[in-house]
Amino acid sequence: MNVTAAVEAGEPLPSASEAGPAPKRVVVAYGFWIFLLSDIVMFSALFASYAVLRHATAGGPSGAQLFNQTRVAIETACLLASSYTCGLMALAVNSRSRLGTYVGALLTFVLGAAFLALEIREFADMIAQGASPQRSAFLSSFFALVGCHGVHVAAGLVWLAAMMAQVAVKGFRPAVLRRLQCFSLFWHALDIVWVGLFTVVYLMGVTP
Amino acid sequence: MTATSYNRAPGDRSIVTDKEEPISAGALVYTLGLALAVIMTALSFWVANTSLLWAAGVPLGLAVLAIAQMGIHLVFFLHITTGPDNTNNVMALAFGVLIVLLVMAGSLVIMTNLNGSMMPADLMDMQMHY
């Protein structure tokens, strides 16, 4: 790549029109960035419906009665830590360290799976108490919002497992590196959505 | 000219990504981000549960903390900066934030208005269960 060589040699860089199209890594990551932003726009619609419907309990249980803050705190810690290990995995990928990549991916996967297990447990407990999505508009919007985030995390776990298989079989070739970069963007974006989620749903839902 | 000719890919710390770099090079950034995010999260949970603060101000405080934490994630984990090689990423992000704000604030304003013009709550409870 001539830009890399120019940067290393300290030469002045050519202008955008002289340099030609941006490297594929930049184009792919930028396109994925736009997808992530559109995904966040979709989440904003679910957030808006939850914010509108959160008092529409139809005589059923309210958030303050259902939510367990300790469990939410553990879920938050798991997801935050997995975002951190995902960042460390990206560093290991940049240094082309296979062992570091596997360790980072394993930690990310385990923490993400722990988050998902806690969330599924929470849903099961709520449904067992009769607080199912059919019970009230509040619960419908709650399950839609939190469930949609959970589905994203589950998809991320599948993607991470697939990426590790690709690293094992194909090694660090450019296409695999680009996919790994998109994965870490995806995983960090999910953590950002969770920040909004635990604040709006669990913390604001408990305060009157 | 000194400006880089390409925008940086979102998530990359520098334009030079094909070069292998030592693993410790960026670990400090992530660790700093983790520490700040943990502080923000702990503060959020404290604010939601304490009785020391004025209750009516708590939701606003929580919103401020959440937005601050999102900013920390963007800067330390996604490496979004205000530098000239990040213009495209920031512009796309700004557009996303605009749409998110429009959808959320618009829905809340419109629905609050509609609720205000509905019949009183006790009458409505008798007539419909939604």
Coordinates of C-alpha atoms in Angstrom, one line a residue:
Chain A
M1 CA 0.0 0.0 0.0
N2 CA 1.7 3.2 -1.1
V3 CA 0.1 5.4 1.6
T4 CA 1.6 3.3 4.3
A5 CA 5.0 3.5 2.6
A6 CA 4.7 7.3 2.3
V7 CA 3.7 7.7 5.9
E8 CA 6.7 5.6 7.1
A9 CA 9.1 7.5 4.8
G10 CA 7.8 10.8 6.1
E11 CA 7.0 12.0 2.6
P12 CA 4.1 14.5 2.0
L13 CA 1.0 12.6 1.1
P14 CA -0.6 12.9 -2.3
S15 CA -4.0 14.6 -2.4
A16 CA -7.1 12.5 -2.4
S17 CA -7.5 12.6 -6.2
E18 CA -3.9 11.7 -6.8
A19 CA -3.9 8.9 -4.3
G20 CA -6.9 7.2 -5.8
P21 CA -9.7 5.3 -3.9
A22 CA -9.2 4.7 -0.2
P23 CA -7.9 1.3 0.9
K24 CA -10.5 -1.5 1.1
R25 CA -10.1 -1.7 4.9
V26 CA -11.3 1.9 5.2
V27 CA -14.2 1.5 2.8
V28 CA -15.4 -1.7 4.4
A29 CA -15.2 -0.4 7.9
Y30 CA -16.9 2.8 6.9
G31 CA -19.8 1.0 5.3
F32 CA -20.1 -1.2 8.4
W33 CA -20.1 2.0 10.5
I34 CA -23.0 3.3 8.5
F35 CA -24.9 0.0 9.0
L36 CA -24.2 0.2 12.8
L37 CA -25.6 3.7 12.9
S38 CA -28.8 2.6 11.0
D39 CA -29.0 -0.3 13.5
I40 CA -28.9 2.3 16.4
V41 CA -31.6 4.3 14.6
M42 CA -33.7 1.1 14.7
F43 CA -33.0 0.7 18.4
S44 CA -34.1 4.4 18.9
A45 CA -37.5 3.5 17.7
L46 CA -37.7 0.6 20.2
F47 CA -36.4 3.0 22.9
A48 CA -39.1 5.6 22.0
S49 CA -41.9 3.0 22.2
Y50 CA -40.6 1.8 25.6
A51 CA -40.4 5.3 26.9
V52 CA -44.0 6.0 25.7
L53 CA -45.4 2.8 27.0
R54 CA -43.5 2.3 30.3
H55 CA -46.5 3.4 32.5
A56 CA -49.0 1.4 30.5
T57 CA -49.0 -1.6 32.8
A58 CA -52.7 -2.4 32.5
G59 CA -52.9 -3.3 36.1
G60 CA -50.0 -5.7 35.8
P61 CA -46.5 -5.6 37.4
S62 CA -44.4 -2.5 36.9
G63 CA -40.7 -2.3 36.3
A64 CA -40.0 -1.4 39.9
Q65 CA -41.6 -4.7 41.0
L66 CA -39.9 -6.8 38.3
F67 CA -36.3 -5.6 37.9
N68 CA -33.5 -7.0 39.9
Q69 CA -30.7 -4.4 40.1
T70 CA -28.0 -6.8 41.3
R71 CA -28.5 -9.0 38.2
V72 CA -28.5 -5.9 35.9
A73 CA -25.3 -4.7 37.5
I74 CA -23.6 -8.1 36.9
E75 CA -24.9 -8.1 33.3
T76 CA -23.5 -4.6 32.8
A77 CA -20.1 -5.7 34.2
C78 CA -20.0 -8.7 31.9
L79 CA -20.7 -6.7 28.8
L80 CA -18.3 -3.9 29.7
A81 CA -15.6 -6.4 30.4
S82 CA -16.2 -8.2 27.2
S83 CA -16.0 -4.9 25.3
Y84 CA -12.6 -4.4 26.9
T85 CA -11.3 -7.9 26.1
C86 CA -12.7 -7.4 22.5
G87 CA -10.4 -4.3 22.3
L88 CA -7.5 -6.3 23.6
M89 CA -8.3 -9.0 21.0
A90 CA -8.1 -6.2 18.3
L91 CA -4.7 -5.3 19.6
A92 CA -3.6 -8.9 19.4
V93 CA -4.9 -9.1 15.8
N94 CA -2.9 -6.0 14.9
S95 CA 0.3 -7.6 16.3
R96 CA -0.6 -10.8 14.4
S97 CA -0.5 -12.8 17.6
R98 CA -2.6 -15.9 17.2
L99 CA -2.5 -16.9 20.9
G100 CA -3.5 -13.4 22.0
T101 CA -6.3 -13.4 19.5
Y102 CA -7.7 -16.7 20.8
V103 CA -7.4 -15.8 24.4
G104 CA -9.1 -12.4 23.8
A105 CA -11.8 -14.0 21.8
L106 CA -12.4 -16.7 24.4
L107 CA -12.7 -14.1 27.2
T108 CA -15.0 -12.0 25.0
F109 CA -17.2 -15.1 24.2
V110 CA -17.4 -16.3 27.8
L111 CA -18.4 -12.8 29.1
G112 CA -20.9 -12.3 26.3
A113 CA -22.4 -15.8 26.9
A114 CA -22.6 -15.0 30.7
F115 CA -24.5 -11.8 29.9
L116 CA -26.9 -13.7 27.6
A117 CA -27.4 -16.5 30.1
L118 CA -28.3 -13.9 32.8
E119 CA -30.7 -12.2 30.4
I120 CA -32.4 -15.4 29.4
R121 CA -32.8 -16.3 33.1
E122 CA -34.3 -12.9 33.8
F123 CA -36.8 -13.4 30.9
A124 CA -37.7 -16.9 32.1
D125 CA -38.2 -15.6 35.7
M126 CA -40.5 -12.8 34.5
I127 CA -42.6 -15.1 32.3
A128 CA -42.9 -17.6 35.2
Q129 CA -44.3 -14.8 37.4
G130 CA -46.9 -14.1 34.7
A131 CA -45.1 -11.0 33.4
S132 CA -45.0 -12.2 29.8
P133 CA -45.0 -9.9 26.7
Q134 CA -48.8 -10.4 26.3
R135 CA -49.5 -9.1 29.8
S136 CA -49.3 -5.3 29.1
A137 CA -48.0 -2.8 26.6
F138 CA -45.2 -2.0 29.0
L139 CA -44.0 -5.6 29.0
S140 CA -44.4 -5.9 25.2
S141 CA -42.2 -2.9 24.6
F142 CA -39.7 -4.2 27.3
F143 CA -39.3 -7.6 25.7
A144 CA -39.0 -6.0 22.2
L145 CA -36.3 -3.6 23.3
V146 CA -34.2 -5.9 25.6
G147 CA -34.9 -9.0 23.5
C148 CA -33.7 -7.2 20.4
H149 CA -30.4 -6.3 22.1
G150 CA -30.1 -9.9 23.3
V151 CA -30.6 -11.2 19.8
H152 CA -27.8 -8.9 18.6
V153 CA -25.5 -10.3 21.4
A154 CA -26.4 -13.8 20.4
A155 CA -25.6 -13.0 16.7
G156 CA -22.3 -11.5 17.8
L157 CA -21.3 -14.7 19.7
V158 CA -22.0 -16.8 16.6
W159 CA -20.0 -14.3 14.5
L160 CA -17.1 -14.4 16.9
A161 CA -17.0 -18.2 16.8
A162 CA -17.0 -18.1 13.0
M163 CA -14.2 -15.6 13.0
M164 CA -12.0 -17.8 15.3
A165 CA -12.6 -20.7 12.9
Q166 CA -11.5 -18.4 10.0
V167 CA -8.4 -17.3 11.8
A168 CA -7.5 -20.9 12.6
V169 CA -8.1 -22.1 9.0
K170 CA -7.2 -19.0 6.9
G171 CA -4.9 -17.1 9.1
F172 CA -4.6 -13.3 9.2
R173 CA -5.3 -12.6 5.5
P174 CA -6.7 -9.2 4.6
A175 CA -10.3 -10.3 4.2
V176 CA -10.2 -12.0 7.7
L177 CA -8.7 -8.9 9.2
R178 CA -11.5 -6.7 7.8
R179 CA -14.1 -9.0 9.2
L180 CA -12.4 -9.0 12.6
Q181 CA -12.4 -5.2 12.5
C182 CA -16.2 -5.1 11.7
F183 CA -16.8 -7.6 14.5
S184 CA -15.1 -5.4 17.1
L185 CA -17.0 -2.3 15.8
F186 CA -20.3 -4.4 16.2
W187 CA -19.4 -5.5 19.7
H188 CA -18.4 -2.0 20.9
A189 CA -21.6 -0.6 19.4
L190 CA -23.7 -3.2 21.3
D191 CA -22.1 -2.1 24.5
I192 CA -23.1 1.5 23.7
V193 CA -26.7 0.4 23.2
W194 CA -26.6 -1.4 26.5
V195 CA -25.5 1.8 28.3
G196 CA -28.6 3.5 27.0
L197 CA -30.7 0.4 27.8
F198 CA -29.7 -0.1 31.4
T199 CA -30.1 3.6 32.1
V200 CA -33.5 4.0 30.5
V201 CA -35.0 0.6 31.3
Y202 CA -33.5 -0.6 34.6
L203 CA -32.4 2.6 36.4
M204 CA -35.0 5.1 35.3
G205 CA -37.7 2.3 35.6
V206 CA -36.9 1.8 39.3
T207 CA -37.0 5.5 40.2
P208 CA -40.6 6.7 40.5
Chain B
M1 CA 0.6 19.4 2.5
T2 CA 0.5 17.6 5.8
A3 CA -3.1 16.4 6.0
T4 CA -3.7 12.7 5.4
S5 CA -5.4 12.0 2.1
Y6 CA -7.7 9.2 3.4
N7 CA -10.1 9.2 6.3
R8 CA -9.3 6.7 9.0
A9 CA -11.4 3.6 9.2
P10 CA -13.7 3.7 12.3
G11 CA -12.2 1.7 15.1
D12 CA -8.6 2.2 13.9
R13 CA -6.2 4.1 16.0
S14 CA -4.1 5.3 13.0
I15 CA -4.1 5.2 9.3
V16 CA -1.1 2.8 9.3
T17 CA -2.8 -0.5 10.0
D18 CA -1.0 -2.9 7.7
K19 CA 2.1 -2.5 9.9
E20 CA 2.3 -5.0 12.7
E21 CA 2.6 -3.2 16.1
P22 CA 3.3 -4.4 19.6
I23 CA 0.3 -5.5 21.6
S24 CA 1.0 -3.0 24.4
A25 CA 0.7 0.0 22.1
G26 CA -3.0 0.5 22.5
A27 CA -3.7 -1.3 25.7
L28 CA -3.4 1.8 27.8
V29 CA -6.2 3.5 25.8
Y30 CA -8.6 0.6 26.4
T31 CA -7.7 0.3 30.0
L32 CA -8.2 4.0 30.6
G33 CA -11.6 3.7 28.8
L34 CA -12.6 0.7 30.9
A35 CA -11.7 2.6 34.1
L36 CA -13.7 5.7 33.1
A37 CA -16.7 3.5 32.0
V38 CA -16.7 1.6 35.3
I39 CA -16.7 4.9 37.2
M40 CA -19.6 6.1 35.1
T41 CA -21.6 2.9 35.5
A42 CA -21.0 2.8 39.3
L43 CA -22.1 6.5 39.5
S44 CA -25.3 5.7 37.6
F45 CA -26.2 2.8 39.9
W46 CA -25.5 5.0 42.9
V47 CA -27.5 7.9 41.6
A48 CA -30.5 5.7 40.9
N49 CA -30.5 4.2 44.4
T50 CA -29.4 7.0 46.7
S51 CA -31.8 9.1 48.7
L52 CA -29.3 11.9 49.1
L53 CA -30.1 13.6 45.8
W54 CA -33.2 15.6 44.8
A55 CA -35.5 12.9 43.4
A56 CA -36.8 15.0 40.5
G57 CA -33.3 15.6 39.2
V58 CA -32.3 11.9 39.2
P59 CA -33.6 11.0 35.7
L60 CA -31.8 14.0 34.2
G61 CA -28.6 13.0 36.1
L62 CA -28.9 9.5 34.8
A63 CA -29.3 10.7 31.2
V64 CA -26.2 12.9 31.5
L65 CA -24.2 10.0 32.9
A66 CA -25.4 7.7 30.1
I67 CA -24.5 10.2 27.4
A68 CA -21.1 10.8 29.0
Q69 CA -20.4 7.0 29.1
M70 CA -21.5 6.6 25.5
G71 CA -18.9 9.4 24.6
I72 CA -16.2 7.5 26.6
H73 CA -17.0 4.3 24.7
L74 CA -16.8 6.2 21.3
V75 CA -13.5 7.9 22.2
F76 CA -11.6 5.1 24.0
F77 CA -13.1 1.9 22.4
L78 CA -14.1 3.1 18.9
H79 CA -11.3 5.7 18.6
I80 CA -13.5 8.4 17.2
T81 CA -11.6 11.7 17.3
T82 CA -12.1 15.2 16.0
G83 CA -9.0 14.9 13.9
P84 CA -9.1 15.7 10.1
D85 CA -8.7 12.0 9.2
N86 CA -12.0 11.3 11.1
T87 CA -14.4 13.7 9.4
N88 CA -16.4 11.1 7.5
N89 CA -16.9 8.9 10.7
V90 CA -17.9 11.9 12.7
M91 CA -20.3 13.2 10.1
A92 CA -22.0 9.8 9.8
L93 CA -22.2 9.7 13.6
A94 CA -23.7 13.2 13.8
F95 CA -26.4 12.2 11.3
G96 CA -27.2 9.1 13.3
V97 CA -27.4 11.1 16.5
L98 CA -29.7 13.6 14.8
I99 CA -32.1 10.8 13.7
V100 CA -32.1 9.2 17.1
L101 CA -32.9 12.4 18.8
L102 CA -35.7 13.2 16.4
V103 CA -37.3 9.8 16.8
M104 CA -37.0 9.7 20.6
A105 CA -37.9 13.4 21.4
G106 CA -40.6 13.5 18.6
S107 CA -42.3 10.3 19.9
L108 CA -42.2 11.5 23.5
V109 CA -43.5 15.0 22.8
I110 CA -46.3 13.7 20.5
M111 CA -47.4 11.0 22.8
T112 CA -47.4 13.2 25.9
N113 CA -49.5 15.7 24.0
L114 CA -52.0 13.0 22.9
N115 CA -52.1 11.6 26.5
G116 CA -52.9 15.1 27.7
S117 CA -55.9 15.4 25.4
M118 CA -57.2 12.0 26.3
M119 CA -60.1 11.6 28.7
P120 CA -59.3 11.6 32.4
A121 CA -57.5 8.4 33.6
D122 CA -60.2 7.1 35.9
L123 CA -62.8 7.3 33.1
M124 CA -60.4 5.6 30.7
D125 CA -59.6 2.8 33.2
M126 CA -63.3 2.0 33.2
Q127 CA -63.6 2.0 29.4
M128 CA -60.5 0.3 28.1
H129 CA -57.6 -1.8 29.1
Y130 CA -54.6 -1.4 26.8

